[in-house]
Short mmCIF file of C-alpha atoms in Angstrom, two decimals:
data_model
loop_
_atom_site.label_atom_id
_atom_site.label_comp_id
_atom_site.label_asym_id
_atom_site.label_seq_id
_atom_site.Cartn_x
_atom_site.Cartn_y
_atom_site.Cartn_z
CA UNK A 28 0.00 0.00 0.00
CA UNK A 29 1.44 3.51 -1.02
CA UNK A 30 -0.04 5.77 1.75
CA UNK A 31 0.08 9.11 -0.63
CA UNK A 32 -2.71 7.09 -2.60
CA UNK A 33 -4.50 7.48 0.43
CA UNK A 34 -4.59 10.69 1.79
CA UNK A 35 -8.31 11.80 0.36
CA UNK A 36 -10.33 9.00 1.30
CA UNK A 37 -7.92 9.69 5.22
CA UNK A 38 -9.34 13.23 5.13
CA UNK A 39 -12.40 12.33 3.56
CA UNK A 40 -13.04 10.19 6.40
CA UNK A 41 -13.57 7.11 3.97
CA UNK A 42 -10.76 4.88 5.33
CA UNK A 43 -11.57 1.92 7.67
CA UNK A 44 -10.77 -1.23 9.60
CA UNK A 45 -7.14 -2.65 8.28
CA UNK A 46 -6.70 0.05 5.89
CA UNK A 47 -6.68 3.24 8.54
CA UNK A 48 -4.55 1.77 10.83
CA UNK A 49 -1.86 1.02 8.10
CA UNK A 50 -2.23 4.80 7.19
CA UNK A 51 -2.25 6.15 10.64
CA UNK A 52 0.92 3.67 11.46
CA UNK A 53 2.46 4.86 8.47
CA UNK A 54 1.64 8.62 9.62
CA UNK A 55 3.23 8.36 12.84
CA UNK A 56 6.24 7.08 11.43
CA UNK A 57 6.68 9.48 7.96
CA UNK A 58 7.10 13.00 8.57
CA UNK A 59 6.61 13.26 4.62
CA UNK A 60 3.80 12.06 4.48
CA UNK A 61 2.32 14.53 7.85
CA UNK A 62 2.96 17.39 5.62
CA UNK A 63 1.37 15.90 2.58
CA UNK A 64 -1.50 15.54 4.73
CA UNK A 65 -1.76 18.68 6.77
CA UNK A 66 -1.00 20.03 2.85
CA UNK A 67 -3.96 18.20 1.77
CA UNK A 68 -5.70 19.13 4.23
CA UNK A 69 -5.09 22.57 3.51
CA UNK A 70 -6.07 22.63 0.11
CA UNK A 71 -9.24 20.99 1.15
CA UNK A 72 -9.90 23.70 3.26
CA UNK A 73 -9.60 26.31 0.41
CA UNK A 74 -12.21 23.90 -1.77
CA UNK A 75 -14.40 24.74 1.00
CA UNK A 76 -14.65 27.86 0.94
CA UNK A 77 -14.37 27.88 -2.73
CA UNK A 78 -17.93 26.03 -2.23
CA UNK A 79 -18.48 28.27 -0.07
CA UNK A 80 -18.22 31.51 -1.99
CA UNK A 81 -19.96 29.72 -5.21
CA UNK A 82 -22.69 28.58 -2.54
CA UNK A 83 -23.06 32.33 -1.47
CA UNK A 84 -23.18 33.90 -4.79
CA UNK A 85 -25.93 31.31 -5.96
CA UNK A 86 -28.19 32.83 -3.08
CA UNK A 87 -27.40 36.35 -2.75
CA UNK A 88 -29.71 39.01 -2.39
CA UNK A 89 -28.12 40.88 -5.20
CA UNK A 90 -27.06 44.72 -3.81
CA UNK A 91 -28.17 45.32 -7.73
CA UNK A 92 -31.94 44.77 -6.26
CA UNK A 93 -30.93 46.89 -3.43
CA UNK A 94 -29.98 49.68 -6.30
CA UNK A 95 -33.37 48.91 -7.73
CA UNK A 96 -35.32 49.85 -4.67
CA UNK A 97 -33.11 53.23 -3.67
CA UNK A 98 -33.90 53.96 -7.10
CA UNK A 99 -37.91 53.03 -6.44
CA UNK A 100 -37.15 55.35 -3.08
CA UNK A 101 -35.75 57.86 -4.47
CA UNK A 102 -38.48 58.00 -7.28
CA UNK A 103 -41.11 58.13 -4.49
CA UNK A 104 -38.53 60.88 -2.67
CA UNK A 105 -38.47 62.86 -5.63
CA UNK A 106 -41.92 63.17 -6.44
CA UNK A 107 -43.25 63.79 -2.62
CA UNK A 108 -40.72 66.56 -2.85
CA UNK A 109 -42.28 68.13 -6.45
CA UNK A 110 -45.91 67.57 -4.58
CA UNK A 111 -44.26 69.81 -1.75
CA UNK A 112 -42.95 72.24 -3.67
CA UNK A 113 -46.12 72.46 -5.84
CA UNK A 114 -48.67 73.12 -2.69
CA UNK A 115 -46.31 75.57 -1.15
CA UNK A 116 -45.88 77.28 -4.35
CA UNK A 117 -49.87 77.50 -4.55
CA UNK A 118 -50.41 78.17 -0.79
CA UNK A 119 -47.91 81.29 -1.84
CA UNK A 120 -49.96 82.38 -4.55
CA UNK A 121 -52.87 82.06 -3.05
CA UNK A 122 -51.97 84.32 -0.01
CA UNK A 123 -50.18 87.00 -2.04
CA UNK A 124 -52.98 87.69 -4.34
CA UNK A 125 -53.30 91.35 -4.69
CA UNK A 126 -56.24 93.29 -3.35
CA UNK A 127 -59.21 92.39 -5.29
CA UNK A 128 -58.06 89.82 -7.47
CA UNK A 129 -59.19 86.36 -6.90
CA UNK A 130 -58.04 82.59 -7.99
CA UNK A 131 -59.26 81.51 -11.30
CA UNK A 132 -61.60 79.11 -9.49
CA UNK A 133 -63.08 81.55 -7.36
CA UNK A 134 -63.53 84.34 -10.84
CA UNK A 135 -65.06 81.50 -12.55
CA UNK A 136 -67.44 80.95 -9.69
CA UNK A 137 -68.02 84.92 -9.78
CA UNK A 138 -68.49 85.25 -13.44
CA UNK A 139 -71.34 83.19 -13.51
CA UNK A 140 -74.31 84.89 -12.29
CA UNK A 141 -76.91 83.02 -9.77
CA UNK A 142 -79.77 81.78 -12.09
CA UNK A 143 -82.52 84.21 -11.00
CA UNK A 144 -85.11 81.50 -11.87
CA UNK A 145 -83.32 79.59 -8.61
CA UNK A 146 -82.35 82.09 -6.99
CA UNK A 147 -85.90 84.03 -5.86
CA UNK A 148 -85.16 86.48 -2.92
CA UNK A 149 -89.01 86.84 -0.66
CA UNK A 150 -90.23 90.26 -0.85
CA UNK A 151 -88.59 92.54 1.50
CA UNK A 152 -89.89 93.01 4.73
CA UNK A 153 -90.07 96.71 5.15
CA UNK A 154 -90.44 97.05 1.17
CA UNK A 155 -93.38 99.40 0.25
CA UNK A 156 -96.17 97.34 -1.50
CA UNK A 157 -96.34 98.26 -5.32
CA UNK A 158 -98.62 101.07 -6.03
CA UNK A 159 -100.36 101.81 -9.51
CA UNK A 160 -99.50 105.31 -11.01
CA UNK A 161 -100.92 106.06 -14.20
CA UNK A 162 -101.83 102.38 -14.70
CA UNK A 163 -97.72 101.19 -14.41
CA UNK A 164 -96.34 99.58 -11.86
CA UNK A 165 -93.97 101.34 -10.07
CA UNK A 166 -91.89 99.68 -7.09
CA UNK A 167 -92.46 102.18 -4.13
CA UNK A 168 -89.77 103.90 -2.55
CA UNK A 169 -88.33 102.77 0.24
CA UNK A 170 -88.71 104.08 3.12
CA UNK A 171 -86.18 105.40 5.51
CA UNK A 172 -85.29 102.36 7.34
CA UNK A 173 -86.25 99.94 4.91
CA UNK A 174 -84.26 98.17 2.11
CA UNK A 175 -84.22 99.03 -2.01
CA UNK A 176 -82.70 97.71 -4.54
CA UNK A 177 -85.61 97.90 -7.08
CA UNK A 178 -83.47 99.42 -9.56
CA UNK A 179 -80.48 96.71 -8.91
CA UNK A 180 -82.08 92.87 -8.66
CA UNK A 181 -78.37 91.73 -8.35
CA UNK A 182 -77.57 93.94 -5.62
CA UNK A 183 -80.30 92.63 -3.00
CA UNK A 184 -80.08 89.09 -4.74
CA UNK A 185 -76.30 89.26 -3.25
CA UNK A 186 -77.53 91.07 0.11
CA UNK A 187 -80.52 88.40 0.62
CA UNK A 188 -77.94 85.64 0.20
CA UNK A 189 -75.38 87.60 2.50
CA UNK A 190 -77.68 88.19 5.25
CA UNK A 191 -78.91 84.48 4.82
CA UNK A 192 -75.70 83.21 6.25
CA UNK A 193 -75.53 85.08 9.50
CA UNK A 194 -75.99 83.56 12.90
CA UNK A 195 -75.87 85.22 16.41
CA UNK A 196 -72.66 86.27 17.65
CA UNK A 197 -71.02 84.74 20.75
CA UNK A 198 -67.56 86.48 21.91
CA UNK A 199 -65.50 83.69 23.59
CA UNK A 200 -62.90 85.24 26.16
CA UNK A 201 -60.40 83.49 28.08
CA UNK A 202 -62.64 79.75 26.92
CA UNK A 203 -66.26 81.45 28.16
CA UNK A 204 -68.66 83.01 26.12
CA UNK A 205 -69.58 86.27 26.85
CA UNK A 206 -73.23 87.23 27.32
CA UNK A 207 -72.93 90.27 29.31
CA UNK A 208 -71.68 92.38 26.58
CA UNK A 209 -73.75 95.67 25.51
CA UNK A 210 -71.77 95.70 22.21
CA UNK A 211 -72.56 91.96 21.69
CA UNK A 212 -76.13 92.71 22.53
CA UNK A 213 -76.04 95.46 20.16
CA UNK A 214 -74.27 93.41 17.11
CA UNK A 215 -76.66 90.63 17.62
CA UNK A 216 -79.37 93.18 17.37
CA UNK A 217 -77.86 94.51 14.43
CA UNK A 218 -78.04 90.89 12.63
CA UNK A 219 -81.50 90.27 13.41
CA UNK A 220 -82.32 93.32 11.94
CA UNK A 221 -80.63 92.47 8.62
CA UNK A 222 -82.02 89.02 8.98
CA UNK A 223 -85.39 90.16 8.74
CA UNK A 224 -84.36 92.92 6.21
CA UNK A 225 -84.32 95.88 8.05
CA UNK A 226 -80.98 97.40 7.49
CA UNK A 227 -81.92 100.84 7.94
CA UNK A 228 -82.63 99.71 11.66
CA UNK A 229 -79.37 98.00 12.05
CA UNK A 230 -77.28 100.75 10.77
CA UNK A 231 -77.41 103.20 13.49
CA UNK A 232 -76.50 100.31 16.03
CA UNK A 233 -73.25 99.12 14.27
CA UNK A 234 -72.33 102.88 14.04
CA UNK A 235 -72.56 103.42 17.56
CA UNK A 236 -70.63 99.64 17.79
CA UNK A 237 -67.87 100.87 15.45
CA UNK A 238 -67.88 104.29 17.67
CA UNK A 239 -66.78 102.50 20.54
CA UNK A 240 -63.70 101.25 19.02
CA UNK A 241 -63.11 98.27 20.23
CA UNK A 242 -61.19 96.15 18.04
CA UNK A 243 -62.93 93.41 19.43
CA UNK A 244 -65.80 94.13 17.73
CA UNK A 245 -64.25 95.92 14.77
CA UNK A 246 -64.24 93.94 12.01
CA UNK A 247 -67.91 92.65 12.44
CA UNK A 248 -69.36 95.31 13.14
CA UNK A 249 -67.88 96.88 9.84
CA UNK A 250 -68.73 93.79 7.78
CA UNK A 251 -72.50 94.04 9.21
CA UNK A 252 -71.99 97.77 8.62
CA UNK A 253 -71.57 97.12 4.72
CA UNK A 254 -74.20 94.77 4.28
CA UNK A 255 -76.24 96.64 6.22
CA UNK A 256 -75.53 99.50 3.50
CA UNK A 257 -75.77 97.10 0.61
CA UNK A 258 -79.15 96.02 1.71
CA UNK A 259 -80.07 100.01 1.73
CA UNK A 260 -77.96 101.64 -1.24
CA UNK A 261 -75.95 99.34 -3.41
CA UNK A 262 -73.72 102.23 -4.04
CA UNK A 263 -72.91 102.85 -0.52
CA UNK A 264 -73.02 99.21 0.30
CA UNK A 265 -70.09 99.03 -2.41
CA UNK A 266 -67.94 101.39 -1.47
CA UNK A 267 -68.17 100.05 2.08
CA UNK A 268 -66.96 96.75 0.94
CA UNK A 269 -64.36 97.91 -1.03
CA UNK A 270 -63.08 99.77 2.12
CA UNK A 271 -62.94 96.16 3.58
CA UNK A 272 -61.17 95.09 0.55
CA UNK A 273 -58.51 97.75 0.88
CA UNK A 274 -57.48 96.08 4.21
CA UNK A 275 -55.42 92.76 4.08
CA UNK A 276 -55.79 92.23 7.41
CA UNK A 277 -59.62 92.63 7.91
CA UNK A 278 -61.23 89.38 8.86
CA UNK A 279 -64.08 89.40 6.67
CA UNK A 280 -61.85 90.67 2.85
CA UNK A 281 -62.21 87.83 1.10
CA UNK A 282 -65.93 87.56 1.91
CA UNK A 283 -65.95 90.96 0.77
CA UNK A 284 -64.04 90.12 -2.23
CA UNK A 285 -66.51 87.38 -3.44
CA UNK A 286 -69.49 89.45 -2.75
CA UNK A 287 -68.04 92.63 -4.41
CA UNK A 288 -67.51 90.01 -7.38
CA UNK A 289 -71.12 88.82 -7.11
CA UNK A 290 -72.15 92.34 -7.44
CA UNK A 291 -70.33 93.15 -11.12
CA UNK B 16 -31.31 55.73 3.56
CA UNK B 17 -29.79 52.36 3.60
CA UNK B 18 -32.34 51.60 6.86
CA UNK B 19 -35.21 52.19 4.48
CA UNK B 20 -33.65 49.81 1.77
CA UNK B 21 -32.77 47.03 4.43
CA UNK B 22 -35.91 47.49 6.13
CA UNK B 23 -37.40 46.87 2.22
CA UNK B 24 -35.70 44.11 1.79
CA UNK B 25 -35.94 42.64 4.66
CA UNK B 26 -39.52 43.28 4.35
CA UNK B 27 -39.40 41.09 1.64
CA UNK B 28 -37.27 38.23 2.76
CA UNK B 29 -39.64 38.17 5.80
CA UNK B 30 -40.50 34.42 4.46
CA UNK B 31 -36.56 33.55 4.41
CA UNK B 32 -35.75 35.04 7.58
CA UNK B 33 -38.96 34.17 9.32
CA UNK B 34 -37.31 30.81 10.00
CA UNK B 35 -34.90 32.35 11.98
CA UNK B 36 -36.59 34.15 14.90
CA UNK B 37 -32.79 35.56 16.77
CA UNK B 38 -29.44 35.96 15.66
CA UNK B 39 -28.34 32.76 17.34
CA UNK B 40 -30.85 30.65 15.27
CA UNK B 41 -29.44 32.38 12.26
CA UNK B 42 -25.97 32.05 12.95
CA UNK B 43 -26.58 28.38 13.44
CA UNK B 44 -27.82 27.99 10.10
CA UNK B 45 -25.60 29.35 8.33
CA UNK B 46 -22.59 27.36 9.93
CA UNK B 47 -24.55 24.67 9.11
CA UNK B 48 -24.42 26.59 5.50
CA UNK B 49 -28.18 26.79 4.40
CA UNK B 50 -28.86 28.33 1.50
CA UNK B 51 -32.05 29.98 3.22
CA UNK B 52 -29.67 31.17 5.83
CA UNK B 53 -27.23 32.99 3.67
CA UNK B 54 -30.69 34.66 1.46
CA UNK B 55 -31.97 35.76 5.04
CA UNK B 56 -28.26 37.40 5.69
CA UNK B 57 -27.37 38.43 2.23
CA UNK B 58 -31.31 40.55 2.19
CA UNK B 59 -30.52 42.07 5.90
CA UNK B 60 -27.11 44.01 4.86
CA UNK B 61 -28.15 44.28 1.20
CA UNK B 62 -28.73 47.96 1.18
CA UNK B 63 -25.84 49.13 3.89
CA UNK B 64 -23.35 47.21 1.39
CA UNK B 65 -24.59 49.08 -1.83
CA UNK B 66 -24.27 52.19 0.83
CA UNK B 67 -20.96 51.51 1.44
CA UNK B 68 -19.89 50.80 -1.88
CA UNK B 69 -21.02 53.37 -3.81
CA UNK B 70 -19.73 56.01 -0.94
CA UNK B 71 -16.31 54.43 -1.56
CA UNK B 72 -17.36 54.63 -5.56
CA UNK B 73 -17.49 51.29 -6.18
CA UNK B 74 -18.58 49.76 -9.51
CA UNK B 75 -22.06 47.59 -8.89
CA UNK B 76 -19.73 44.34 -10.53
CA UNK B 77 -17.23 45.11 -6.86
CA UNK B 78 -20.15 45.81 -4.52
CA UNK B 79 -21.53 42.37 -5.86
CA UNK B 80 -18.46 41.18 -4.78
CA UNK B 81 -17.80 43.10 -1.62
CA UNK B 82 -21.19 41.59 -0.70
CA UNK B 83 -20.51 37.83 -1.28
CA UNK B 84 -17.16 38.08 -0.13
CA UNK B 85 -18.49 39.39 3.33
CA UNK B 86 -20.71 36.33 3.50
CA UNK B 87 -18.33 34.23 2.45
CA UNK B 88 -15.66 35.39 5.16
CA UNK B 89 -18.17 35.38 7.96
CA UNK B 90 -19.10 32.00 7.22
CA UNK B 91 -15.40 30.83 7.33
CA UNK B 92 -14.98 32.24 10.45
CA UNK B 93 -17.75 30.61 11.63
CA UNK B 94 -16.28 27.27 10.11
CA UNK B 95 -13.16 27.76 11.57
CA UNK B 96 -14.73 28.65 15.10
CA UNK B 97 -13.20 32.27 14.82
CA UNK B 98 -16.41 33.82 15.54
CA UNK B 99 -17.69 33.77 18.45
CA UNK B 100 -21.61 34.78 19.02
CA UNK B 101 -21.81 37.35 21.44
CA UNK B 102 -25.55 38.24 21.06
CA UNK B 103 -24.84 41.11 18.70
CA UNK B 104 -26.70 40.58 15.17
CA UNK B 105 -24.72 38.85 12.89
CA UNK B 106 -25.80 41.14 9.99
CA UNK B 107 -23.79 44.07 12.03
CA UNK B 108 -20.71 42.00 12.22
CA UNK B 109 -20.57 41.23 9.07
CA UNK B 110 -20.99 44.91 7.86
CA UNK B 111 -18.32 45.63 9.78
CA UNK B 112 -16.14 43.18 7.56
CA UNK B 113 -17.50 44.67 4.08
CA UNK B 114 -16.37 48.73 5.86
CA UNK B 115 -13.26 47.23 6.65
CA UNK B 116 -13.25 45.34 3.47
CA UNK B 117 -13.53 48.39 1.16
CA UNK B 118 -10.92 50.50 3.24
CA UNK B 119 -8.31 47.78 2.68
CA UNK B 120 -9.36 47.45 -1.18
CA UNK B 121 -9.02 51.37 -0.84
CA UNK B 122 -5.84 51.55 0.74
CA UNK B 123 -4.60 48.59 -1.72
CA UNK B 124 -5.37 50.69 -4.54
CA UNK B 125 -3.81 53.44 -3.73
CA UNK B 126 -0.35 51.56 -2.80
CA UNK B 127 -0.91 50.00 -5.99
CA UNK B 128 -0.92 53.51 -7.36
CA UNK B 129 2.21 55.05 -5.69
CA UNK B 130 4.19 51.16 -5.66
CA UNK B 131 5.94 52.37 -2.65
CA UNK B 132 4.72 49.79 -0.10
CA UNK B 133 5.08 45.97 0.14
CA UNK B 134 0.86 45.05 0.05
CA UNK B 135 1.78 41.58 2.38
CA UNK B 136 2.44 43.52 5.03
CA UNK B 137 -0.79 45.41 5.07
CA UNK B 138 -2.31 41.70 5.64
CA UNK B 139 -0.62 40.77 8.47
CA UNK B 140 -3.98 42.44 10.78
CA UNK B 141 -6.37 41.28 8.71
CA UNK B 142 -5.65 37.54 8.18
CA UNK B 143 -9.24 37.47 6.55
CA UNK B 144 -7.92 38.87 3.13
CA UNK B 145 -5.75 36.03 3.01
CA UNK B 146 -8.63 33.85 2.45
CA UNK B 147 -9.85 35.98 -0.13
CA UNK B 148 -6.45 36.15 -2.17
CA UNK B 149 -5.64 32.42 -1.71
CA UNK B 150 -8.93 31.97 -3.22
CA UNK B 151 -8.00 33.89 -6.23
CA UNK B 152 -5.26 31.73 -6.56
CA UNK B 153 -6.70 28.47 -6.30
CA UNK B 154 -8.35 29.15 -8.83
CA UNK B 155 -5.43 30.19 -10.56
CA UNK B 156 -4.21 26.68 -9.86
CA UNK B 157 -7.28 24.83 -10.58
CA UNK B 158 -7.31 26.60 -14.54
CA UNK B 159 -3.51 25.14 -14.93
CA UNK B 160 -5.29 21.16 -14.27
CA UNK B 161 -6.41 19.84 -16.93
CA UNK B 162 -9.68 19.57 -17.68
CA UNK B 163 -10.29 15.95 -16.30
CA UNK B 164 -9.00 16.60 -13.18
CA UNK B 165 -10.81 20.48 -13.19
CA UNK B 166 -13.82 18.31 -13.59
CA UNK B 167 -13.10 15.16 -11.11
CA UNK B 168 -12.34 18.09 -8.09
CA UNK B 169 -15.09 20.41 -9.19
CA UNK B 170 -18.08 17.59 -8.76
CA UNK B 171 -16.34 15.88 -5.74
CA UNK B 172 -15.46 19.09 -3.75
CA UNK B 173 -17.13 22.44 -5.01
CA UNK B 174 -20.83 20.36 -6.15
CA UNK B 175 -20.11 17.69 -3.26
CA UNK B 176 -21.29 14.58 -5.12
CA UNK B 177 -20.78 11.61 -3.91
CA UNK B 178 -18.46 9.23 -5.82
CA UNK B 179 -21.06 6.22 -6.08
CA UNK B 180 -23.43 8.92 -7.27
CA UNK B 181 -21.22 10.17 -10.27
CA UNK B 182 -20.46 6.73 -11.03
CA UNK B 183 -24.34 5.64 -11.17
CA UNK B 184 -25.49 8.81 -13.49
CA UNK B 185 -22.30 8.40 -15.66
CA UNK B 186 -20.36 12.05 -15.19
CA UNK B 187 -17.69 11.47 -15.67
CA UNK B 188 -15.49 8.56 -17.74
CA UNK B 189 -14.82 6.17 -15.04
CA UNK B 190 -17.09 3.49 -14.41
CA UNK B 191 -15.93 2.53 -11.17
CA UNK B 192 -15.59 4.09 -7.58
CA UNK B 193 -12.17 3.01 -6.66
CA UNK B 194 -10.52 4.24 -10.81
CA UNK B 195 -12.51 7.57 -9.95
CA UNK B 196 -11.00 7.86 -6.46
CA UNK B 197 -7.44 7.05 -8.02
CA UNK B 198 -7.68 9.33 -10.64
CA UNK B 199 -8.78 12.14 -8.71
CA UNK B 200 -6.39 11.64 -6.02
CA UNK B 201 -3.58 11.97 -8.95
CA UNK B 202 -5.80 15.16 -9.45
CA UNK B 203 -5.53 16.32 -5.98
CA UNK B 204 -1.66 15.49 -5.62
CA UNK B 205 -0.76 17.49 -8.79
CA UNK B 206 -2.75 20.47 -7.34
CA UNK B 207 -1.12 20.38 -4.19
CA UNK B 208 2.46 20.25 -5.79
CA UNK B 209 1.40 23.15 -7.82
CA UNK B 210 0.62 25.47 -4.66
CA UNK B 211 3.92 24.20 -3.42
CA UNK B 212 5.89 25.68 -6.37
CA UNK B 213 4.15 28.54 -6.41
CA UNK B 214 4.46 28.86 -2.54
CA UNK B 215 8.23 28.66 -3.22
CA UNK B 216 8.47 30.90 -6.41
CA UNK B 217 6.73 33.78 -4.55
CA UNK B 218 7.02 33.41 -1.22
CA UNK B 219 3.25 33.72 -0.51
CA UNK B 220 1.73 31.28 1.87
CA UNK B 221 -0.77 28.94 0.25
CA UNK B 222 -1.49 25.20 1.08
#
């Protein structure tokens, strides 16, 4: 028996009975043949891992997929960040708009006129009933207090729809609602007045509201103020809106804005 | 960045790694080299590796290999019993080893670049680049066989067949155990005398 014949099926574990203790006598006694072995041995360690590296490349998760997704990611980055940039560039235009002007959306919405067929205002309350002169009807005048507009459908169309929207006024100061208020009594007073179209009646009140200065009350009482006006004289209801207009900071501009639009 | 691509991928190896609930389970597996193992491993440091790579402006052909060669020197240490699991998460460790990795392919290049230091004694602290360059050379070796014995070494030892088995389904031209055992220990001896002359013509330790 040559024992270098042997060495694989030693290392390999596939020598037995007679055989492997020939080999391991001869081992002991050939120094040779120990370093064949342990070289052997060796180079069957490097096979391993040669297995071993083909083994790992057959099941990796390739860092090419990985590039794939930080692609997908950055995709998705990418377009979040155009979506940003899009709303804040909107937002922007949308609070800078000059004085007056309004988004497309909104001018469309203004251009077209209510349909006056669905759109039928009730008879005003302190309107005079319609008298017959020289066999025409006439619209009476209006009396002091009372509301006109006979000459300008659009105008009261736009104050009857105005007015329609309002609701009682409750002041909340440091989390409680204020009841005890004369100037809240007053501006209430003032709505229910326009409410039941009487804006002649609730002009004097948000005078003596605005007379007070109180910047609390301020900006309602102005925007009551101007409808109250609109629901009297179109003209003067106008130019009180358009003094709303003129401020950017008054709480009720763009509602002035849209109703100044309704009134072209 | 790389979190959100390992946490993708991990997200979808969930099936390969959801057999191995803790690192220890993991580890386990892949000494005992399962293939499932290695996926679960390979899809956990996936995204840090291209990370790495590309920050040291790798190609994606060398982050490919970065990546398996990480794997592949983990598992050896494993193998070898010179890692030791110290309840840290394997995937960490072995990121460690592909940082480590590129700074020494890094610092290679640039010695390569100015010639002005010996690269085998850059190696002497990380023994684990050894395995890599041996391996390079191995193959080296193998390619100077002929093809017979490329063959007889590469379905015994790198596709593990067994020899009755290659016998049986005919692969190769013996038709007998014991002539396929002879003939591929000739194999093995030439190889070995081969690293030996080329251990003594350069100087550089290989089996």
């Amino acid at each position: 028996m040559n024992a270098y014949d042997y060495i694989e099926d030693y290392l390999n574990e596939e020598l037995s009975g007679a055989a492997l203790g020939v080999f391991e006598h001869a081992l002991q006694n050939d120094p040779e043949l120990r370093q064949a072995v342990e070289r052997h041995r060796d180079m069957l360690g490097r096979l391993h891992t040669l297995r071993l590296r083909e083994q790992v490349k057959k099941n990796l998760v390739s860092p090419r997929s990985g590039a794939a997704m930080l692609a997908v990611v950055n995709r998705r980055f990418l377009a979040a960040a155009a979506a940003s940039v899009l709303l804040a560039a909107a937002t922007y235009f949308w609070l800078t708009l000059p004085p007056g002007t309004e988004s497309p959306a909104v001018a469309d919405h203004i251009a077209t006129p209510p349909d006056s067929s669905s759109v039928q205002p009730a008879p005003l309350a302190e309107e005079s009933p319609v008298q017959i002169d020289s066999g025409q009807q006439t619209p009476a005048q209006p009396r002091s207090n009372g509301a006109a507009h006979a000459d300008d459908p659009g105008a009261r169309i736009a104050f009857v729809e105005a007015v329609r929207g309002l609701e009682k006024i409750d002041y909340i100061v440091m989390g409680e609602t204020r009841k005890d208020s004369l100037l809240e009594s007053t501006l209430n007073k003032a709505i229910h007045f326009l409410k039941t179209e009487k804006p002649s009646s609730a002009i004097p009140l948000l005078e003596s509201v605005l007379a007070q200065n109180n910047t609390l009350y301020q900006d309602d009482a102005e925007w009551l103020l101007s409808l109250a006006k609109l629901g009297r004289d179109t003209k003067a209801g106008k130019a009180a809106l358009e003094a709303i207009v003129q401020n950017p900071a008054h709480g009720y501009r763009r509602r002035a804005i849209s109703l100044l639009g309704k009134l072209e | 960045m790389a979190r959100i691509l390992d946490y993708f991928l991990d997200r979808s190896s969930n099936k390969t790694c959801h057999q191995y609930p803790h690192a220890q389970a993991l580890v386990a597996a892949l000494q005992r080299e399962e293939g499932a193992a290695i996926r679960c491993l390979s899809s956990k440091i996936s995204g840090s590796i291209y990370q790495i790579g590309k920050s040291f402006r790798l190609m994606d052909d060398d982050i490919e290999e970065l990546h398996c060669d990480c794997i592949m020197i983990f598992m050896d240490k494993i193998r070898t019993g010179k890692y030791e699991y110290t309840g840290n998460e394997p995937a960490t460790y072995v990121i460690e080893i592909a940082k480590r990795r590129v700074y020494h392919y890094t610092r290679k290049a640039s010695q390569s670049a100015t010639n002005d230091l010996d690269p085998r004694f850059d190696r002497v602290d990380e023994p684990e680049w050894d395995t890599l360059e041996q391996l390079e050379m191995l193959q080296r070796l193998l390619a100077q066989l002929n093809e017979n014995c490329q063959k007889l070494i590469r379905i015994k030892y790198l596709e593990e067949r067994k020899d009755k088995d290659v016998i049986e389904l005919k692969l190769t031209q013996y038709s007998t155990v014991n002539a396929l055992k002879n003939h591929r220990a000739l194999c093995m001896k030439k190889l070995v005398e081969l690293a030996a002359q080329f251990r003594h013509s350069t100087g550089y330790i290989l089996p």
